[in-house]
Amino acid sequence: MFTGIIKNIGIVKQFKKKTNGYYLTVISKLQFTKKDIGTSISCSGVCLTLTKIKKYKSKNELFFYLSKHTVLTSAFKYLSSGDIINLEKSMKYGDEFAGHFVQGHVDTTIKVLSVDSSNKKSWIIFFNIPKKFKKFLIEKGSIAINGISLTIAKILNNKFKVVIIPHTLQNTNLLKLQKNNYVNVEIDLIAKTLLKK
């Protein structure tokens, strides 16, 4: 379980396809010990298992395995070396809960329709939303975009709006978003549970 509060990012060093799946290597300042091997890490909203750690200069080199299913059902199919991903360690008992319940289970990928960065205090981003997921969206409710806990500002016919504050922009990969990019989306767990039919 995660909170969607992102405090660390990583740079993709390598994303390689092999016969039995995909292998992802990420460079990050996020600190780990050998005890963390085998734990779950949210990588831009996708829950992955940390399989190996190596020191890389003053940072850490993190290794993950991804199944073909994970890649095909997430925005990782567009991933390449040099890309920035958001990183969050799984919650521990007693941790502050500041975002919302995020499982790291991507429901779908959606497209960026527009990015308005004219206001230096905040960006306005519109995303498309498939019809089958729209019923789970609530204005002022929560949604996880690339693993980030965000508030839905407005819902329209086939799209919704979020407003991104400078702190979130500076500490996540949303700063690099452009029109027609795809992002990982996890619908709010409570909304999915209450509205499940």
mmCIF file with all atom_site columns, C-alpha atoms in Angstrom:
data_model
loop_
_atom_site.group_PDB
_atom_site.id
_atom_site.type_symbol
_atom_site.label_atom_id
_atom_site.label_alt_id
_atom_site.label_comp_id
_atom_site.label_asym_id
_atom_site.label_entity_id
_atom_site.label_seq_id
_atom_site.pdbx_PDB_ins_code
_atom_site.Cartn_x
_atom_site.Cartn_y
_atom_site.Cartn_z
_atom_site.occupancy
_atom_site.B_iso_or_equiv
_atom_site.pdbx_formal_charge
_atom_site.auth_seq_id
_atom_site.auth_comp_id
_atom_site.auth_asym_id
_atom_site.auth_atom_id
_atom_site.pdbx_PDB_model_num
ATOM 1   C CA . MET A 1 1   ? 0.000   0.000   0.000   1.00 0.00 ? 1   MET A CA 1
ATOM 2   C CA . PHE A 1 2   ? 1.184   3.525   -0.839  1.00 0.00 ? 2   PHE A CA 1
ATOM 3   C CA . THR A 1 3   ? 0.024   7.082   -0.150  1.00 0.00 ? 3   THR A CA 1
ATOM 4   C CA . GLY A 1 4   ? 0.708   8.774   -3.484  1.00 0.00 ? 4   GLY A CA 1
ATOM 5   C CA . ILE A 1 5   ? 2.923   11.373  -1.800  1.00 0.00 ? 5   ILE A CA 1
ATOM 6   C CA . ILE A 1 6   ? 6.062   11.421  -3.946  1.00 0.00 ? 6   ILE A CA 1
ATOM 7   C CA . LYS A 1 7   ? 9.321   12.530  -2.357  1.00 0.00 ? 7   LYS A CA 1
ATOM 8   C CA . ASN A 1 8   ? 11.764  10.823  -4.700  1.00 0.00 ? 8   ASN A CA 1
ATOM 9   C CA . ILE A 1 9   ? 12.285  10.328  -8.412  1.00 0.00 ? 9   ILE A CA 1
ATOM 10  C CA . GLY A 1 10  ? 14.587  8.094   -10.422 1.00 0.00 ? 10  GLY A CA 1
ATOM 11  C CA . ILE A 1 11  ? 16.199  8.184   -13.836 1.00 0.00 ? 11  ILE A CA 1
ATOM 12  C CA . VAL A 1 12  ? 15.776  5.156   -16.076 1.00 0.00 ? 12  VAL A CA 1
ATOM 13  C CA . LYS A 1 13  ? 19.245  3.804   -16.845 1.00 0.00 ? 13  LYS A CA 1
ATOM 14  C CA . GLN A 1 14  ? 18.071  0.809   -18.837 1.00 0.00 ? 14  GLN A CA 1
ATOM 15  C CA . PHE A 1 15  ? 14.806  -0.790  -19.885 1.00 0.00 ? 15  PHE A CA 1
ATOM 16  C CA . LYS A 1 16  ? 15.469  -4.057  -21.645 1.00 0.00 ? 16  LYS A CA 1
ATOM 17  C CA . LYS A 1 17  ? 13.187  -6.705  -23.092 1.00 0.00 ? 17  LYS A CA 1
ATOM 18  C CA . LYS A 1 18  ? 14.168  -10.352 -22.699 1.00 0.00 ? 18  LYS A CA 1
ATOM 19  C CA . THR A 1 19  ? 12.401  -13.578 -23.562 1.00 0.00 ? 19  THR A CA 1
ATOM 20  C CA . ASN A 1 20  ? 10.816  -13.955 -20.123 1.00 0.00 ? 20  ASN A CA 1
ATOM 21  C CA . GLY A 1 21  ? 9.901   -10.312 -19.515 1.00 0.00 ? 21  GLY A CA 1
ATOM 22  C CA . TYR A 1 22  ? 11.410  -6.865  -19.052 1.00 0.00 ? 22  TYR A CA 1
ATOM 23  C CA . TYR A 1 23  ? 14.208  -5.603  -16.820 1.00 0.00 ? 23  TYR A CA 1
ATOM 24  C CA . LEU A 1 24  ? 14.252  -2.058  -15.481 1.00 0.00 ? 24  LEU A CA 1
ATOM 25  C CA . THR A 1 25  ? 17.271  -0.322  -13.945 1.00 0.00 ? 25  THR A CA 1
ATOM 26  C CA . VAL A 1 26  ? 16.769  3.017   -12.185 1.00 0.00 ? 26  VAL A CA 1
ATOM 27  C CA . ILE A 1 27  ? 19.266  5.460   -10.652 1.00 0.00 ? 27  ILE A CA 1
ATOM 28  C CA . SER A 1 28  ? 18.000  7.302   -7.574  1.00 0.00 ? 28  SER A CA 1
ATOM 29  C CA . LYS A 1 29  ? 19.016  9.083   -4.369  1.00 0.00 ? 29  LYS A CA 1
ATOM 30  C CA . LEU A 1 30  ? 16.343  7.080   -2.550  1.00 0.00 ? 30  LEU A CA 1
ATOM 31  C CA . GLN A 1 31  ? 18.104  5.120   0.174   1.00 0.00 ? 31  GLN A CA 1
ATOM 32  C CA . PHE A 1 32  ? 17.818  1.341   0.527   1.00 0.00 ? 32  PHE A CA 1
ATOM 33  C CA . THR A 1 33  ? 19.489  -1.437  2.460   1.00 0.00 ? 33  THR A CA 1
ATOM 34  C CA . LYS A 1 34  ? 19.764  -5.134  1.636   1.00 0.00 ? 34  LYS A CA 1
ATOM 35  C CA . LYS A 1 35  ? 16.720  -5.690  3.857   1.00 0.00 ? 35  LYS A CA 1
ATOM 36  C CA . ASP A 1 36  ? 14.652  -3.777  1.300   1.00 0.00 ? 36  ASP A CA 1
ATOM 37  C CA . ILE A 1 37  ? 15.269  -6.371  -1.420  1.00 0.00 ? 37  ILE A CA 1
ATOM 38  C CA . GLY A 1 38  ? 11.971  -8.104  -2.101  1.00 0.00 ? 38  GLY A CA 1
ATOM 39  C CA . THR A 1 39  ? 9.856   -5.161  -0.961  1.00 0.00 ? 39  THR A CA 1
ATOM 40  C CA . SER A 1 40  ? 7.303   -3.314  -3.087  1.00 0.00 ? 40  SER A CA 1
ATOM 41  C CA . ILE A 1 41  ? 8.164   0.039   -4.653  1.00 0.00 ? 41  ILE A CA 1
ATOM 42  C CA . SER A 1 42  ? 5.731   2.252   -6.540  1.00 0.00 ? 42  SER A CA 1
ATOM 43  C CA . CYS A 1 43  ? 7.376   3.155   -9.848  1.00 0.00 ? 43  CYS A CA 1
ATOM 44  C CA . SER A 1 44  ? 5.225   5.841   -11.455 1.00 0.00 ? 44  SER A CA 1
ATOM 45  C CA . GLY A 1 45  ? 2.193   4.155   -9.958  1.00 0.00 ? 45  GLY A CA 1
ATOM 46  C CA . VAL A 1 46  ? 3.133   0.559   -10.784 1.00 0.00 ? 46  VAL A CA 1
ATOM 47  C CA . CYS A 1 47  ? 3.866   -1.700  -7.809  1.00 0.00 ? 47  CYS A CA 1
ATOM 48  C CA . LEU A 1 48  ? 7.156   -3.466  -8.577  1.00 0.00 ? 48  LEU A CA 1
ATOM 49  C CA . THR A 1 49  ? 9.392   -5.729  -6.508  1.00 0.00 ? 49  THR A CA 1
ATOM 50  C CA . LEU A 1 50  ? 12.910  -4.495  -5.818  1.00 0.00 ? 50  LEU A CA 1
ATOM 51  C CA . THR A 1 51  ? 15.158  -7.401  -6.850  1.00 0.00 ? 51  THR A CA 1
ATOM 52  C CA . LYS A 1 52  ? 18.657  -5.959  -6.467  1.00 0.00 ? 52  LYS A CA 1
ATOM 53  C CA . ILE A 1 53  ? 20.546  -2.851  -5.270  1.00 0.00 ? 53  ILE A CA 1
ATOM 54  C CA . LYS A 1 54  ? 23.988  -1.604  -6.289  1.00 0.00 ? 54  LYS A CA 1
ATOM 55  C CA . LYS A 1 55  ? 25.864  1.549   -5.353  1.00 0.00 ? 55  LYS A CA 1
ATOM 56  C CA . TYR A 1 56  ? 26.150  3.961   -8.271  1.00 0.00 ? 56  TYR A CA 1
ATOM 57  C CA . LYS A 1 57  ? 28.497  6.857   -7.404  1.00 0.00 ? 57  LYS A CA 1
ATOM 58  C CA . SER A 1 58  ? 26.651  8.714   -4.606  1.00 0.00 ? 58  SER A CA 1
ATOM 59  C CA . LYS A 1 59  ? 23.309  7.161   -5.570  1.00 0.00 ? 59  LYS A CA 1
ATOM 60  C CA . ASN A 1 60  ? 21.714  3.733   -5.803  1.00 0.00 ? 60  ASN A CA 1
ATOM 61  C CA . GLU A 1 61  ? 21.125  1.556   -8.828  1.00 0.00 ? 61  GLU A CA 1
ATOM 62  C CA . LEU A 1 62  ? 17.778  -0.209  -8.438  1.00 0.00 ? 62  LEU A CA 1
ATOM 63  C CA . PHE A 1 63  ? 16.721  -3.319  -10.358 1.00 0.00 ? 63  PHE A CA 1
ATOM 64  C CA . PHE A 1 64  ? 13.184  -4.463  -11.134 1.00 0.00 ? 64  PHE A CA 1
ATOM 65  C CA . TYR A 1 65  ? 11.562  -7.218  -13.186 1.00 0.00 ? 65  TYR A CA 1
ATOM 66  C CA . LEU A 1 66  ? 8.352   -6.545  -15.117 1.00 0.00 ? 66  LEU A CA 1
ATOM 67  C CA . SER A 1 67  ? 6.092   -9.123  -16.703 1.00 0.00 ? 67  SER A CA 1
ATOM 68  C CA . LYS A 1 68  ? 4.860   -8.624  -20.264 1.00 0.00 ? 68  LYS A CA 1
ATOM 69  C CA . HIS A 1 69  ? 1.360   -8.070  -18.857 1.00 0.00 ? 69  HIS A CA 1
ATOM 70  C CA . THR A 1 70  ? 2.578   -5.222  -16.638 1.00 0.00 ? 70  THR A CA 1
ATOM 71  C CA . VAL A 1 71  ? 4.269   -3.483  -19.551 1.00 0.00 ? 71  VAL A CA 1
ATOM 72  C CA . LEU A 1 72  ? 1.325   -3.916  -21.931 1.00 0.00 ? 72  LEU A CA 1
ATOM 73  C CA . THR A 1 73  ? -1.206  -2.591  -19.408 1.00 0.00 ? 73  THR A CA 1
ATOM 74  C CA . SER A 1 74  ? 0.814   0.420   -18.266 1.00 0.00 ? 74  SER A CA 1
ATOM 75  C CA . ALA A 1 75  ? 2.544   3.452   -19.741 1.00 0.00 ? 75  ALA A CA 1
ATOM 76  C CA . PHE A 1 76  ? 5.843   1.570   -19.346 1.00 0.00 ? 76  PHE A CA 1
ATOM 77  C CA . LYS A 1 77  ? 5.401   0.390   -22.928 1.00 0.00 ? 77  LYS A CA 1
ATOM 78  C CA . TYR A 1 78  ? 6.527   3.914   -23.866 1.00 0.00 ? 78  TYR A CA 1
ATOM 79  C CA . LEU A 1 79  ? 9.455   3.959   -21.413 1.00 0.00 ? 79  LEU A CA 1
ATOM 80  C CA . SER A 1 80  ? 13.022  4.625   -22.537 1.00 0.00 ? 80  SER A CA 1
ATOM 81  C CA . SER A 1 81  ? 16.449  5.390   -21.034 1.00 0.00 ? 81  SER A CA 1
ATOM 82  C CA . GLY A 1 82  ? 16.676  8.839   -19.481 1.00 0.00 ? 82  GLY A CA 1
ATOM 83  C CA . ASP A 1 83  ? 13.002  9.032   -18.562 1.00 0.00 ? 83  ASP A CA 1
ATOM 84  C CA . ILE A 1 84  ? 12.049  10.156  -15.057 1.00 0.00 ? 84  ILE A CA 1
ATOM 85  C CA . ILE A 1 85  ? 9.857   7.947   -12.892 1.00 0.00 ? 85  ILE A CA 1
ATOM 86  C CA . ASN A 1 86  ? 8.251   8.662   -9.526  1.00 0.00 ? 86  ASN A CA 1
ATOM 87  C CA . LEU A 1 87  ? 9.344   6.431   -6.646  1.00 0.00 ? 87  LEU A CA 1
ATOM 88  C CA . GLU A 1 88  ? 7.633   5.668   -3.355  1.00 0.00 ? 88  GLU A CA 1
ATOM 89  C CA . LYS A 1 89  ? 8.442   3.000   -0.783  1.00 0.00 ? 89  LYS A CA 1
ATOM 90  C CA . SER A 1 90  ? 5.520   0.999   0.573   1.00 0.00 ? 90  SER A CA 1
ATOM 91  C CA . MET A 1 91  ? 3.955   2.194   3.818   1.00 0.00 ? 91  MET A CA 1
ATOM 92  C CA . LYS A 1 92  ? 5.098   0.933   7.187   1.00 0.00 ? 92  LYS A CA 1
ATOM 93  C CA . TYR A 1 93  ? 2.990   0.749   10.313  1.00 0.00 ? 93  TYR A CA 1
ATOM 94  C CA . GLY A 1 94  ? 2.946   4.175   11.952  1.00 0.00 ? 94  GLY A CA 1
ATOM 95  C CA . ASP A 1 95  ? 3.856   6.143   8.806   1.00 0.00 ? 95  ASP A CA 1
ATOM 96  C CA . GLU A 1 96  ? 2.053   9.421   8.217   1.00 0.00 ? 96  GLU A CA 1
ATOM 97  C CA . PHE A 1 97  ? -0.869  8.983   5.835   1.00 0.00 ? 97  PHE A CA 1
ATOM 98  C CA . ALA A 1 98  ? -1.036  12.213  3.839   1.00 0.00 ? 98  ALA A CA 1
ATOM 99  C CA . GLY A 1 99  ? -2.421  11.229  0.431   1.00 0.00 ? 99  GLY A CA 1
ATOM 100 C CA . HIS A 1 100 ? -4.970  8.489   -0.264  1.00 0.00 ? 100 HIS A CA 1
ATOM 101 C CA . PHE A 1 101 ? -4.977  4.681   -0.503  1.00 0.00 ? 101 PHE A CA 1
ATOM 102 C CA . VAL A 1 102 ? -2.872  3.761   -3.543  1.00 0.00 ? 102 VAL A CA 1
ATOM 103 C CA . GLN A 1 103 ? -2.280  0.076   -4.302  1.00 0.00 ? 103 GLN A CA 1
ATOM 104 C CA . GLY A 1 104 ? 0.063   0.372   -7.259  1.00 0.00 ? 104 GLY A CA 1
ATOM 105 C CA . HIS A 1 105 ? -2.421  -1.514  -9.444  1.00 0.00 ? 105 HIS A CA 1
ATOM 106 C CA . VAL A 1 106 ? -2.850  0.442   -12.667 1.00 0.00 ? 106 VAL A CA 1
ATOM 107 C CA . ASP A 1 107 ? -6.446  0.481   -13.923 1.00 0.00 ? 107 ASP A CA 1
ATOM 108 C CA . THR A 1 108 ? -5.720  2.042   -17.294 1.00 0.00 ? 108 THR A CA 1
ATOM 109 C CA . THR A 1 109 ? -3.510  4.465   -19.176 1.00 0.00 ? 109 THR A CA 1
ATOM 110 C CA . ILE A 1 110 ? -4.873  7.804   -20.336 1.00 0.00 ? 110 ILE A CA 1
ATOM 111 C CA . LYS A 1 111 ? -3.693  10.538  -22.650 1.00 0.00 ? 111 LYS A CA 1
ATOM 112 C CA . VAL A 1 112 ? -2.731  14.111  -21.810 1.00 0.00 ? 112 VAL A CA 1
ATOM 113 C CA . LEU A 1 113 ? -5.106  16.333  -23.767 1.00 0.00 ? 113 LEU A CA 1
ATOM 114 C CA . SER A 1 114 ? -3.574  19.680  -22.830 1.00 0.00 ? 114 SER A CA 1
ATOM 115 C CA . VAL A 1 115 ? -1.064  21.260  -20.469 1.00 0.00 ? 115 VAL A CA 1
ATOM 116 C CA . ASP A 1 116 ? -1.526  24.925  -19.503 1.00 0.00 ? 116 ASP A CA 1
ATOM 117 C CA . SER A 1 117 ? 1.701   26.121  -17.881 1.00 0.00 ? 117 SER A CA 1
ATOM 118 C CA . SER A 1 118 ? 1.054   29.851  -18.359 1.00 0.00 ? 118 SER A CA 1
ATOM 119 C CA . ASN A 1 119 ? 0.392   30.330  -14.631 1.00 0.00 ? 119 ASN A CA 1
ATOM 120 C CA . LYS A 1 120 ? 3.659   30.024  -12.704 1.00 0.00 ? 120 LYS A CA 1
ATOM 121 C CA . LYS A 1 121 ? 1.768   29.180  -9.500  1.00 0.00 ? 121 LYS A CA 1
ATOM 122 C CA . SER A 1 122 ? 0.065   26.097  -10.904 1.00 0.00 ? 122 SER A CA 1
ATOM 123 C CA . TRP A 1 123 ? -0.399  24.066  -14.061 1.00 0.00 ? 123 TRP A CA 1
ATOM 124 C CA . ILE A 1 124 ? -3.764  22.964  -15.412 1.00 0.00 ? 124 ILE A CA 1
ATOM 125 C CA . ILE A 1 125 ? -3.754  19.561  -17.091 1.00 0.00 ? 125 ILE A CA 1
ATOM 126 C CA . PHE A 1 126 ? -6.658  17.881  -18.884 1.00 0.00 ? 126 PHE A CA 1
ATOM 127 C CA . PHE A 1 127 ? -6.743  14.119  -19.376 1.00 0.00 ? 127 PHE A CA 1
ATOM 128 C CA . ASN A 1 128 ? -9.124  11.945  -21.357 1.00 0.00 ? 128 ASN A CA 1
ATOM 129 C CA . ILE A 1 129 ? -11.054 9.322   -19.426 1.00 0.00 ? 129 ILE A CA 1
ATOM 130 C CA . PRO A 1 130 ? -12.569 6.124   -20.915 1.00 0.00 ? 130 PRO A CA 1
ATOM 131 C CA . LYS A 1 131 ? -16.328 5.927   -20.417 1.00 0.00 ? 131 LYS A CA 1
ATOM 132 C CA . LYS A 1 132 ? -16.170 2.794   -18.262 1.00 0.00 ? 132 LYS A CA 1
ATOM 133 C CA . PHE A 1 133 ? -14.003 4.589   -15.684 1.00 0.00 ? 133 PHE A CA 1
ATOM 134 C CA . LYS A 1 134 ? -15.785 7.941   -15.639 1.00 0.00 ? 134 LYS A CA 1
ATOM 135 C CA . LYS A 1 135 ? -18.435 6.698   -13.169 1.00 0.00 ? 135 LYS A CA 1
ATOM 136 C CA . PHE A 1 136 ? -15.700 6.295   -10.543 1.00 0.00 ? 136 PHE A CA 1
ATOM 137 C CA . LEU A 1 137 ? -14.533 9.913   -10.759 1.00 0.00 ? 137 LEU A CA 1
ATOM 138 C CA . ILE A 1 138 ? -15.755 12.452  -8.204  1.00 0.00 ? 138 ILE A CA 1
ATOM 139 C CA . GLU A 1 139 ? -15.044 16.184  -8.285  1.00 0.00 ? 139 GLU A CA 1
ATOM 140 C CA . LYS A 1 140 ? -12.758 17.011  -5.345  1.00 0.00 ? 140 LYS A CA 1
ATOM 141 C CA . GLY A 1 141 ? -12.114 13.269  -5.103  1.00 0.00 ? 141 GLY A CA 1
ATOM 142 C CA . SER A 1 142 ? -8.749  11.517  -5.396  1.00 0.00 ? 142 SER A CA 1
ATOM 143 C CA . ILE A 1 143 ? -7.019  9.892   -8.341  1.00 0.00 ? 143 ILE A CA 1
ATOM 144 C CA . ALA A 1 144 ? -3.468  8.550   -8.760  1.00 0.00 ? 144 ALA A CA 1
ATOM 145 C CA . ILE A 1 145 ? -1.632  9.750   -11.864 1.00 0.00 ? 145 ILE A CA 1
ATOM 146 C CA . ASN A 1 146 ? 1.816   8.149   -12.299 1.00 0.00 ? 146 ASN A CA 1
ATOM 147 C CA . GLY A 1 147 ? 1.559   7.189   -8.638  1.00 0.00 ? 147 GLY A CA 1
ATOM 148 C CA . ILE A 1 148 ? 0.855   10.744  -7.457  1.00 0.00 ? 148 ILE A CA 1
ATOM 149 C CA . SER A 1 149 ? -2.158  11.423  -5.266  1.00 0.00 ? 149 SER A CA 1
ATOM 150 C CA . LEU A 1 150 ? -4.058  14.221  -7.011  1.00 0.00 ? 150 LEU A CA 1
ATOM 151 C CA . THR A 1 151 ? -7.419  15.925  -6.575  1.00 0.00 ? 151 THR A CA 1
ATOM 152 C CA . ILE A 1 152 ? -9.866  15.994  -9.474  1.00 0.00 ? 152 ILE A CA 1
ATOM 153 C CA . ALA A 1 153 ? -10.755 19.659  -10.020 1.00 0.00 ? 153 ALA A CA 1
ATOM 154 C CA . LYS A 1 154 ? -13.440 19.238  -12.678 1.00 0.00 ? 154 LYS A CA 1
ATOM 155 C CA . ILE A 1 155 ? -15.118 16.478  -14.694 1.00 0.00 ? 155 ILE A CA 1
ATOM 156 C CA . LEU A 1 156 ? -16.418 17.095  -18.196 1.00 0.00 ? 156 LEU A CA 1
ATOM 157 C CA . ASN A 1 157 ? -17.891 14.799  -20.886 1.00 0.00 ? 157 ASN A CA 1
ATOM 158 C CA . ASN A 1 158 ? -14.862 12.700  -21.756 1.00 0.00 ? 158 ASN A CA 1
ATOM 159 C CA . LYS A 1 159 ? -12.142 14.407  -19.759 1.00 0.00 ? 159 LYS A CA 1
ATOM 160 C CA . PHE A 1 160 ? -11.190 15.701  -16.342 1.00 0.00 ? 160 PHE A CA 1
ATOM 161 C CA . LYS A 1 161 ? -8.968  18.462  -15.002 1.00 0.00 ? 161 LYS A CA 1
ATOM 162 C CA . VAL A 1 162 ? -6.296  18.530  -12.324 1.00 0.00 ? 162 VAL A CA 1
ATOM 163 C CA . VAL A 1 163 ? -4.400  21.536  -11.002 1.00 0.00 ? 163 VAL A CA 1
ATOM 164 C CA . ILE A 1 164 ? -0.753  20.876  -10.167 1.00 0.00 ? 164 ILE A CA 1
ATOM 165 C CA . ILE A 1 165 ? 0.998   23.070  -7.597  1.00 0.00 ? 165 ILE A CA 1
ATOM 166 C CA . PRO A 1 166 ? 4.702   24.024  -7.982  1.00 0.00 ? 166 PRO A CA 1
ATOM 167 C CA . HIS A 1 167 ? 5.876   21.664  -5.204  1.00 0.00 ? 167 HIS A CA 1
ATOM 168 C CA . THR A 1 168 ? 4.358   18.656  -6.988  1.00 0.00 ? 168 THR A CA 1
ATOM 169 C CA . LEU A 1 169 ? 5.779   19.778  -10.327 1.00 0.00 ? 169 LEU A CA 1
ATOM 170 C CA . GLN A 1 170 ? 9.293   20.173  -8.958  1.00 0.00 ? 170 GLN A CA 1
ATOM 171 C CA . ASN A 1 171 ? 9.299   16.791  -7.202  1.00 0.00 ? 171 ASN A CA 1
ATOM 172 C CA . THR A 1 172 ? 7.647   14.524  -9.765  1.00 0.00 ? 172 THR A CA 1
ATOM 173 C CA . ASN A 1 173 ? 7.762   13.657  -13.454 1.00 0.00 ? 173 ASN A CA 1
ATOM 174 C CA . LEU A 1 174 ? 4.631   15.719  -14.160 1.00 0.00 ? 174 LEU A CA 1
ATOM 175 C CA . LEU A 1 175 ? 6.983   18.603  -14.955 1.00 0.00 ? 175 LEU A CA 1
ATOM 176 C CA . LYS A 1 176 ? 7.933   16.746  -18.150 1.00 0.00 ? 176 LYS A CA 1
ATOM 177 C CA . LEU A 1 177 ? 4.374   16.003  -19.296 1.00 0.00 ? 177 LEU A CA 1
ATOM 178 C CA . GLN A 1 178 ? 3.395   17.089  -22.780 1.00 0.00 ? 178 GLN A CA 1
ATOM 179 C CA . LYS A 1 179 ? 0.269   16.822  -24.876 1.00 0.00 ? 179 LYS A CA 1
ATOM 180 C CA . ASN A 1 180 ? -0.390  13.261  -26.131 1.00 0.00 ? 180 ASN A CA 1
ATOM 181 C CA . ASN A 1 181 ? 1.834   11.662  -23.476 1.00 0.00 ? 181 ASN A CA 1
ATOM 182 C CA . TYR A 1 182 ? 0.321   8.658   -21.690 1.00 0.00 ? 182 TYR A CA 1
ATOM 183 C CA . VAL A 1 183 ? 0.206   8.233   -17.913 1.00 0.00 ? 183 VAL A CA 1
ATOM 184 C CA . ASN A 1 184 ? -0.646  5.436   -15.493 1.00 0.00 ? 184 ASN A CA 1
ATOM 185 C CA . VAL A 1 185 ? -3.952  5.825   -13.702 1.00 0.00 ? 185 VAL A CA 1
ATOM 186 C CA . GLU A 1 186 ? -5.290  4.159   -10.586 1.00 0.00 ? 186 GLU A CA 1
ATOM 187 C CA . ILE A 1 187 ? -8.883  4.972   -9.715  1.00 0.00 ? 187 ILE A CA 1
ATOM 188 C CA . ASP A 1 188 ? -9.599  5.690   -6.042  1.00 0.00 ? 188 ASP A CA 1
ATOM 189 C CA . LEU A 1 189 ? -9.976  2.359   -4.231  1.00 0.00 ? 189 LEU A CA 1
ATOM 190 C CA . ILE A 1 190 ? -12.918 3.536   -2.115  1.00 0.00 ? 190 ILE A CA 1
ATOM 191 C CA . ALA A 1 191 ? -14.848 4.783   -5.162  1.00 0.00 ? 191 ALA A CA 1
ATOM 192 C CA . LYS A 1 192 ? -14.218 1.477   -6.986  1.00 0.00 ? 192 LYS A CA 1
ATOM 193 C CA . THR A 1 193 ? -15.409 -0.522  -3.978  1.00 0.00 ? 193 THR A CA 1
ATOM 194 C CA . LEU A 1 194 ? -18.552 1.528   -3.347  1.00 0.00 ? 194 LEU A CA 1
ATOM 195 C CA . LEU A 1 195 ? -19.592 1.733   -7.008  1.00 0.00 ? 195 LEU A CA 1
ATOM 196 C CA . LYS A 1 196 ? -18.681 -1.817  -8.042  1.00 0.00 ? 196 LYS A CA 1
ATOM 197 C CA . LYS A 1 197 ? -21.531 -3.507  -9.893  1.00 0.00 ? 197 LYS A CA 1
#
